[in-house]
């Protein structure tokens, strides 16, 4: 019985230290994909989702700052992506699910880098920019 006590204590403590993961379904509309083009300002390489801050220059000349979530850090790493694959100052195009909150934010699925390389950012992503879209 005494051996079981540390096990049960560990079970009580583990949920407090495990990072929470949230579904993107409540924040983004997978049926309303959008495409933006802009300049990376910041990259937050973290769990549960990597975040890119992107400045998009509107046709009016006004700059809108977008918050772009992408797949889990483990997904990006499994695709061979290191922190350096995109840097502040890089020009990119991004395809993703639009915000359900009417904000300049999206859940990114694909990113087209300035060198023409397309990067799939989620587990279910398929090539988009290279297919003539």
mmCIF file with all atom_site columns, C-alpha atoms in Angstrom:
data_model
loop_
_atom_site.group_PDB
_atom_site.id
_atom_site.type_symbol
_atom_site.label_atom_id
_atom_site.label_alt_id
_atom_site.label_comp_id
_atom_site.label_asym_id
_atom_site.label_entity_id
_atom_site.label_seq_id
_atom_site.pdbx_PDB_ins_code
_atom_site.Cartn_x
_atom_site.Cartn_y
_atom_site.Cartn_z
_atom_site.occupancy
_atom_site.B_iso_or_equiv
_atom_site.pdbx_formal_charge
_atom_site.auth_seq_id
_atom_site.auth_comp_id
_atom_site.auth_asym_id
_atom_site.auth_atom_id
_atom_site.pdbx_PDB_model_num
ATOM 1   C CA . UNK A 1 1   ? 0.000   0.000  0.000   1.00 0.00 ? 1   UNK A CA 1
ATOM 2   C CA . UNK A 1 2   ? 2.795   2.447  0.821   1.00 0.00 ? 2   UNK A CA 1
ATOM 3   C CA . UNK A 1 3   ? 4.351   1.933  -2.605  1.00 0.00 ? 3   UNK A CA 1
ATOM 4   C CA . UNK A 1 4   ? 1.105   2.984  -4.262  1.00 0.00 ? 4   UNK A CA 1
ATOM 5   C CA . UNK A 1 5   ? 1.084   6.371  -2.513  1.00 0.00 ? 5   UNK A CA 1
ATOM 6   C CA . UNK A 1 6   ? 4.004   7.888  -4.538  1.00 0.00 ? 6   UNK A CA 1
ATOM 7   C CA . UNK A 1 7   ? 2.396   6.636  -7.748  1.00 0.00 ? 7   UNK A CA 1
ATOM 8   C CA . UNK A 1 8   ? -0.902  8.348  -6.959  1.00 0.00 ? 8   UNK A CA 1
ATOM 9   C CA . UNK A 1 9   ? 0.894   11.529 -5.889  1.00 0.00 ? 9   UNK A CA 1
ATOM 10  C CA . UNK A 1 10  ? 2.733   11.546 -9.215  1.00 0.00 ? 10  UNK A CA 1
ATOM 11  C CA . UNK A 1 11  ? -0.572  11.220 -11.073 1.00 0.00 ? 11  UNK A CA 1
ATOM 12  C CA . UNK A 1 12  ? -1.896  14.244 -9.237  1.00 0.00 ? 12  UNK A CA 1
ATOM 13  C CA . UNK A 1 13  ? 1.163   16.349 -10.068 1.00 0.00 ? 13  UNK A CA 1
ATOM 14  C CA . UNK A 1 14  ? 1.622   15.425 -13.744 1.00 0.00 ? 14  UNK A CA 1
ATOM 15  C CA . UNK A 1 15  ? -1.403  17.331 -15.140 1.00 0.00 ? 15  UNK A CA 1
ATOM 16  C CA . UNK A 1 16  ? -0.005  20.522 -13.616 1.00 0.00 ? 16  UNK A CA 1
ATOM 17  C CA . UNK A 1 17  ? 3.279   20.293 -15.494 1.00 0.00 ? 17  UNK A CA 1
ATOM 18  C CA . UNK A 1 18  ? 2.161   18.977 -18.877 1.00 0.00 ? 18  UNK A CA 1
ATOM 19  C CA . UNK A 1 19  ? 1.694   21.818 -21.392 1.00 0.00 ? 19  UNK A CA 1
ATOM 20  C CA . UNK A 1 20  ? -1.887  22.178 -22.530 1.00 0.00 ? 20  UNK A CA 1
ATOM 21  C CA . UNK A 1 21  ? -2.770  21.741 -26.180 1.00 0.00 ? 21  UNK A CA 1
ATOM 22  C CA . UNK A 1 22  ? -5.856  23.363 -27.628 1.00 0.00 ? 22  UNK A CA 1
ATOM 23  C CA . UNK A 1 23  ? -7.923  22.607 -30.676 1.00 0.00 ? 23  UNK A CA 1
ATOM 24  C CA . UNK A 1 24  ? -7.858  25.218 -33.411 1.00 0.00 ? 24  UNK A CA 1
ATOM 25  C CA . UNK A 1 25  ? -11.446 24.373 -34.428 1.00 0.00 ? 25  UNK A CA 1
ATOM 26  C CA . UNK A 1 26  ? -12.955 26.907 -32.044 1.00 0.00 ? 26  UNK A CA 1
ATOM 27  C CA . UNK A 1 27  ? -10.781 29.750 -33.347 1.00 0.00 ? 27  UNK A CA 1
ATOM 28  C CA . UNK A 1 28  ? -10.328 29.126 -37.074 1.00 0.00 ? 28  UNK A CA 1
ATOM 29  C CA . UNK A 1 29  ? -12.589 28.148 -39.983 1.00 0.00 ? 29  UNK A CA 1
ATOM 30  C CA . UNK A 1 30  ? -11.100 25.304 -42.027 1.00 0.00 ? 30  UNK A CA 1
ATOM 31  C CA . UNK A 1 31  ? -13.819 25.847 -44.677 1.00 0.00 ? 31  UNK A CA 1
ATOM 32  C CA . UNK A 1 32  ? -12.673 29.449 -45.268 1.00 0.00 ? 32  UNK A CA 1
ATOM 33  C CA . UNK A 1 33  ? -9.034  29.366 -46.245 1.00 0.00 ? 33  UNK A CA 1
ATOM 34  C CA . UNK A 1 34  ? -7.257  32.598 -47.074 1.00 0.00 ? 34  UNK A CA 1
ATOM 35  C CA . UNK A 1 35  ? -3.873  33.565 -48.461 1.00 0.00 ? 35  UNK A CA 1
ATOM 36  C CA . UNK A 1 36  ? -1.714  36.444 -47.271 1.00 0.00 ? 36  UNK A CA 1
ATOM 37  C CA . UNK A 1 37  ? 1.678   37.795 -48.289 1.00 0.00 ? 37  UNK A CA 1
ATOM 38  C CA . UNK A 1 38  ? 3.931   39.716 -45.963 1.00 0.00 ? 38  UNK A CA 1
ATOM 39  C CA . UNK A 1 39  ? 7.151   40.064 -44.019 1.00 0.00 ? 39  UNK A CA 1
ATOM 40  C CA . UNK A 1 40  ? 7.985   37.958 -40.964 1.00 0.00 ? 40  UNK A CA 1
ATOM 41  C CA . UNK A 1 41  ? 8.474   40.186 -37.907 1.00 0.00 ? 41  UNK A CA 1
ATOM 42  C CA . UNK A 1 42  ? 8.802   37.544 -35.163 1.00 0.00 ? 42  UNK A CA 1
ATOM 43  C CA . UNK A 1 43  ? 8.827   33.786 -34.788 1.00 0.00 ? 43  UNK A CA 1
ATOM 44  C CA . UNK A 1 44  ? 7.769   32.126 -31.543 1.00 0.00 ? 44  UNK A CA 1
ATOM 45  C CA . UNK A 1 45  ? 9.069   28.573 -31.800 1.00 0.00 ? 45  UNK A CA 1
ATOM 46  C CA . UNK A 1 46  ? 7.081   26.923 -29.009 1.00 0.00 ? 46  UNK A CA 1
ATOM 47  C CA . UNK A 1 47  ? 4.379   24.455 -28.071 1.00 0.00 ? 47  UNK A CA 1
ATOM 48  C CA . UNK A 1 48  ? 1.533   23.924 -28.515 1.00 0.00 ? 48  UNK A CA 1
ATOM 49  C CA . UNK A 1 49  ? 1.790   25.880 -31.807 1.00 0.00 ? 49  UNK A CA 1
ATOM 50  C CA . UNK A 1 50  ? 4.551   27.861 -33.423 1.00 0.00 ? 50  UNK A CA 1
ATOM 51  C CA . UNK A 1 51  ? 3.483   31.482 -33.987 1.00 0.00 ? 51  UNK A CA 1
ATOM 52  C CA . UNK A 1 52  ? 4.606   33.811 -36.772 1.00 0.00 ? 52  UNK A CA 1
ATOM 53  C CA . UNK A 1 53  ? 3.963   37.548 -36.565 1.00 0.00 ? 53  UNK A CA 1
ATOM 54  C CA . UNK A 1 54  ? 3.642   38.861 -40.129 1.00 0.00 ? 54  UNK A CA 1
ATOM 55  C CA . UNK A 1 55  ? 3.235   42.423 -41.399 1.00 0.00 ? 55  UNK A CA 1
ATOM 56  C CA . UNK A 1 56  ? 0.996   42.594 -44.467 1.00 0.00 ? 56  UNK A CA 1
ATOM 57  C CA . UNK A 1 57  ? 0.940   45.797 -46.530 1.00 0.00 ? 57  UNK A CA 1
ATOM 58  C CA . UNK A 1 58  ? -2.595  46.423 -47.750 1.00 0.00 ? 58  UNK A CA 1
ATOM 59  C CA . UNK A 1 59  ? -3.263  47.961 -51.208 1.00 0.00 ? 59  UNK A CA 1
ATOM 60  C CA . UNK A 1 60  ? -3.989  51.248 -49.379 1.00 0.00 ? 60  UNK A CA 1
ATOM 61  C CA . UNK A 1 61  ? -0.442  51.211 -47.991 1.00 0.00 ? 61  UNK A CA 1
ATOM 62  C CA . UNK A 1 62  ? -1.646  50.495 -44.452 1.00 0.00 ? 62  UNK A CA 1
ATOM 63  C CA . UNK A 1 63  ? 0.273   47.734 -42.648 1.00 0.00 ? 63  UNK A CA 1
ATOM 64  C CA . UNK A 1 64  ? -1.723  45.082 -40.800 1.00 0.00 ? 64  UNK A CA 1
ATOM 65  C CA . UNK A 1 65  ? 0.062   42.832 -38.324 1.00 0.00 ? 65  UNK A CA 1
ATOM 66  C CA . UNK A 1 66  ? -1.153  39.238 -38.458 1.00 0.00 ? 66  UNK A CA 1
ATOM 67  C CA . UNK A 1 67  ? -0.752  36.540 -35.808 1.00 0.00 ? 67  UNK A CA 1
ATOM 68  C CA . UNK A 1 68  ? -0.260  33.201 -37.540 1.00 0.00 ? 68  UNK A CA 1
ATOM 69  C CA . UNK A 1 69  ? -0.414  29.908 -35.640 1.00 0.00 ? 69  UNK A CA 1
ATOM 70  C CA . UNK A 1 70  ? 0.899   26.755 -37.266 1.00 0.00 ? 70  UNK A CA 1
ATOM 71  C CA . UNK A 1 71  ? 1.218   23.078 -36.508 1.00 0.00 ? 71  UNK A CA 1
ATOM 72  C CA . UNK A 1 72  ? 2.674   21.680 -33.328 1.00 0.00 ? 72  UNK A CA 1
ATOM 73  C CA . UNK A 1 73  ? 6.393   22.021 -32.799 1.00 0.00 ? 73  UNK A CA 1
ATOM 74  C CA . UNK A 1 74  ? 6.760   18.245 -33.116 1.00 0.00 ? 74  UNK A CA 1
ATOM 75  C CA . UNK A 1 75  ? 5.116   18.357 -36.564 1.00 0.00 ? 75  UNK A CA 1
ATOM 76  C CA . UNK A 1 76  ? 7.515   21.052 -37.792 1.00 0.00 ? 76  UNK A CA 1
ATOM 77  C CA . UNK A 1 77  ? 10.505  19.136 -36.448 1.00 0.00 ? 77  UNK A CA 1
ATOM 78  C CA . UNK A 1 78  ? 9.269   15.870 -38.006 1.00 0.00 ? 78  UNK A CA 1
ATOM 79  C CA . UNK A 1 79  ? 9.252   17.678 -41.357 1.00 0.00 ? 79  UNK A CA 1
ATOM 80  C CA . UNK A 1 80  ? 12.916  18.565 -40.839 1.00 0.00 ? 80  UNK A CA 1
ATOM 81  C CA . UNK A 1 81  ? 12.256  22.229 -40.109 1.00 0.00 ? 81  UNK A CA 1
ATOM 82  C CA . UNK A 1 82  ? 14.679  23.956 -37.765 1.00 0.00 ? 82  UNK A CA 1
ATOM 83  C CA . UNK A 1 83  ? 14.183  27.354 -36.158 1.00 0.00 ? 83  UNK A CA 1
ATOM 84  C CA . UNK A 1 84  ? 16.174  28.936 -38.953 1.00 0.00 ? 84  UNK A CA 1
ATOM 85  C CA . UNK A 1 85  ? 13.862  27.932 -41.819 1.00 0.00 ? 85  UNK A CA 1
ATOM 86  C CA . UNK A 1 86  ? 12.287  31.387 -41.643 1.00 0.00 ? 86  UNK A CA 1
ATOM 87  C CA . UNK A 1 87  ? 13.665  34.556 -40.059 1.00 0.00 ? 87  UNK A CA 1
ATOM 88  C CA . UNK A 1 88  ? 12.453  38.087 -39.306 1.00 0.00 ? 88  UNK A CA 1
ATOM 89  C CA . UNK A 1 89  ? 12.648  40.112 -42.507 1.00 0.00 ? 89  UNK A CA 1
ATOM 90  C CA . UNK A 1 90  ? 11.778  37.167 -44.792 1.00 0.00 ? 90  UNK A CA 1
ATOM 91  C CA . UNK A 1 91  ? 9.029   37.716 -47.376 1.00 0.00 ? 91  UNK A CA 1
ATOM 92  C CA . UNK A 1 92  ? 6.485   34.850 -47.334 1.00 0.00 ? 92  UNK A CA 1
ATOM 93  C CA . UNK A 1 93  ? 3.094   33.796 -48.630 1.00 0.00 ? 93  UNK A CA 1
ATOM 94  C CA . UNK A 1 94  ? 0.886   31.841 -46.251 1.00 0.00 ? 94  UNK A CA 1
ATOM 95  C CA . UNK A 1 95  ? -2.255  29.769 -46.816 1.00 0.00 ? 95  UNK A CA 1
ATOM 96  C CA . UNK A 1 96  ? -4.407  29.022 -43.817 1.00 0.00 ? 96  UNK A CA 1
ATOM 97  C CA . UNK A 1 97  ? -7.744  28.859 -42.077 1.00 0.00 ? 97  UNK A CA 1
ATOM 98  C CA . UNK A 1 98  ? -9.319  32.249 -41.414 1.00 0.00 ? 98  UNK A CA 1
ATOM 99  C CA . UNK A 1 99  ? -10.177 33.526 -37.956 1.00 0.00 ? 99  UNK A CA 1
ATOM 100 C CA . UNK A 1 100 ? -13.648 32.977 -36.556 1.00 0.00 ? 100 UNK A CA 1
ATOM 101 C CA . UNK A 1 101 ? -13.082 36.088 -34.409 1.00 0.00 ? 101 UNK A CA 1
ATOM 102 C CA . UNK A 1 102 ? -12.756 38.580 -37.307 1.00 0.00 ? 102 UNK A CA 1
ATOM 103 C CA . UNK A 1 103 ? -9.159  39.339 -36.381 1.00 0.00 ? 103 UNK A CA 1
ATOM 104 C CA . UNK A 1 104 ? -6.019  39.445 -38.538 1.00 0.00 ? 104 UNK A CA 1
ATOM 105 C CA . UNK A 1 105 ? -5.032  35.910 -37.580 1.00 0.00 ? 105 UNK A CA 1
ATOM 106 C CA . UNK A 1 106 ? -5.034  32.480 -39.166 1.00 0.00 ? 106 UNK A CA 1
ATOM 107 C CA . UNK A 1 107 ? -4.032  28.894 -38.646 1.00 0.00 ? 107 UNK A CA 1
ATOM 108 C CA . UNK A 1 108 ? -1.328  28.356 -41.280 1.00 0.00 ? 108 UNK A CA 1
ATOM 109 C CA . UNK A 1 109 ? -1.226  25.205 -43.333 1.00 0.00 ? 109 UNK A CA 1
ATOM 110 C CA . UNK A 1 110 ? 1.365   26.115 -45.993 1.00 0.00 ? 110 UNK A CA 1
ATOM 111 C CA . UNK A 1 111 ? 4.092   28.707 -46.361 1.00 0.00 ? 111 UNK A CA 1
ATOM 112 C CA . UNK A 1 112 ? 5.876   29.728 -49.546 1.00 0.00 ? 112 UNK A CA 1
ATOM 113 C CA . UNK A 1 113 ? 9.371   31.006 -48.825 1.00 0.00 ? 113 UNK A CA 1
ATOM 114 C CA . UNK A 1 114 ? 11.120  33.711 -50.862 1.00 0.00 ? 114 UNK A CA 1
ATOM 115 C CA . UNK A 1 115 ? 13.358  31.058 -52.495 1.00 0.00 ? 115 UNK A CA 1
ATOM 116 C CA . UNK A 1 116 ? 10.265  29.287 -53.911 1.00 0.00 ? 116 UNK A CA 1
ATOM 117 C CA . UNK A 1 117 ? 10.310  26.422 -51.403 1.00 0.00 ? 117 UNK A CA 1
ATOM 118 C CA . UNK A 1 118 ? 6.880   25.445 -50.123 1.00 0.00 ? 118 UNK A CA 1
ATOM 119 C CA . UNK A 1 119 ? 6.718   24.308 -46.510 1.00 0.00 ? 119 UNK A CA 1
ATOM 120 C CA . UNK A 1 120 ? 3.826   22.248 -45.151 1.00 0.00 ? 120 UNK A CA 1
ATOM 121 C CA . UNK A 1 121 ? 3.147   23.392 -41.582 1.00 0.00 ? 121 UNK A CA 1
ATOM 122 C CA . UNK A 1 122 ? 0.529   20.893 -40.390 1.00 0.00 ? 122 UNK A CA 1
ATOM 123 C CA . UNK A 1 123 ? 0.168   17.148 -40.372 1.00 0.00 ? 123 UNK A CA 1
ATOM 124 C CA . UNK A 1 124 ? -2.589  17.178 -43.026 1.00 0.00 ? 124 UNK A CA 1
ATOM 125 C CA . UNK A 1 125 ? -1.108  19.802 -45.367 1.00 0.00 ? 125 UNK A CA 1
ATOM 126 C CA . UNK A 1 126 ? -0.799  19.133 -49.083 1.00 0.00 ? 126 UNK A CA 1
ATOM 127 C CA . UNK A 1 127 ? 1.116   21.228 -51.645 1.00 0.00 ? 127 UNK A CA 1
ATOM 128 C CA . UNK A 1 128 ? -0.831  24.360 -52.546 1.00 0.00 ? 128 UNK A CA 1
ATOM 129 C CA . UNK A 1 129 ? 1.386   27.030 -54.066 1.00 0.00 ? 129 UNK A CA 1
ATOM 130 C CA . UNK A 1 130 ? 3.128   24.622 -56.440 1.00 0.00 ? 130 UNK A CA 1
ATOM 131 C CA . UNK A 1 131 ? -0.163  23.396 -57.904 1.00 0.00 ? 131 UNK A CA 1
ATOM 132 C CA . UNK A 1 132 ? -1.007  26.631 -59.704 1.00 0.00 ? 132 UNK A CA 1
ATOM 133 C CA . UNK A 1 133 ? -3.323  28.113 -57.071 1.00 0.00 ? 133 UNK A CA 1
#
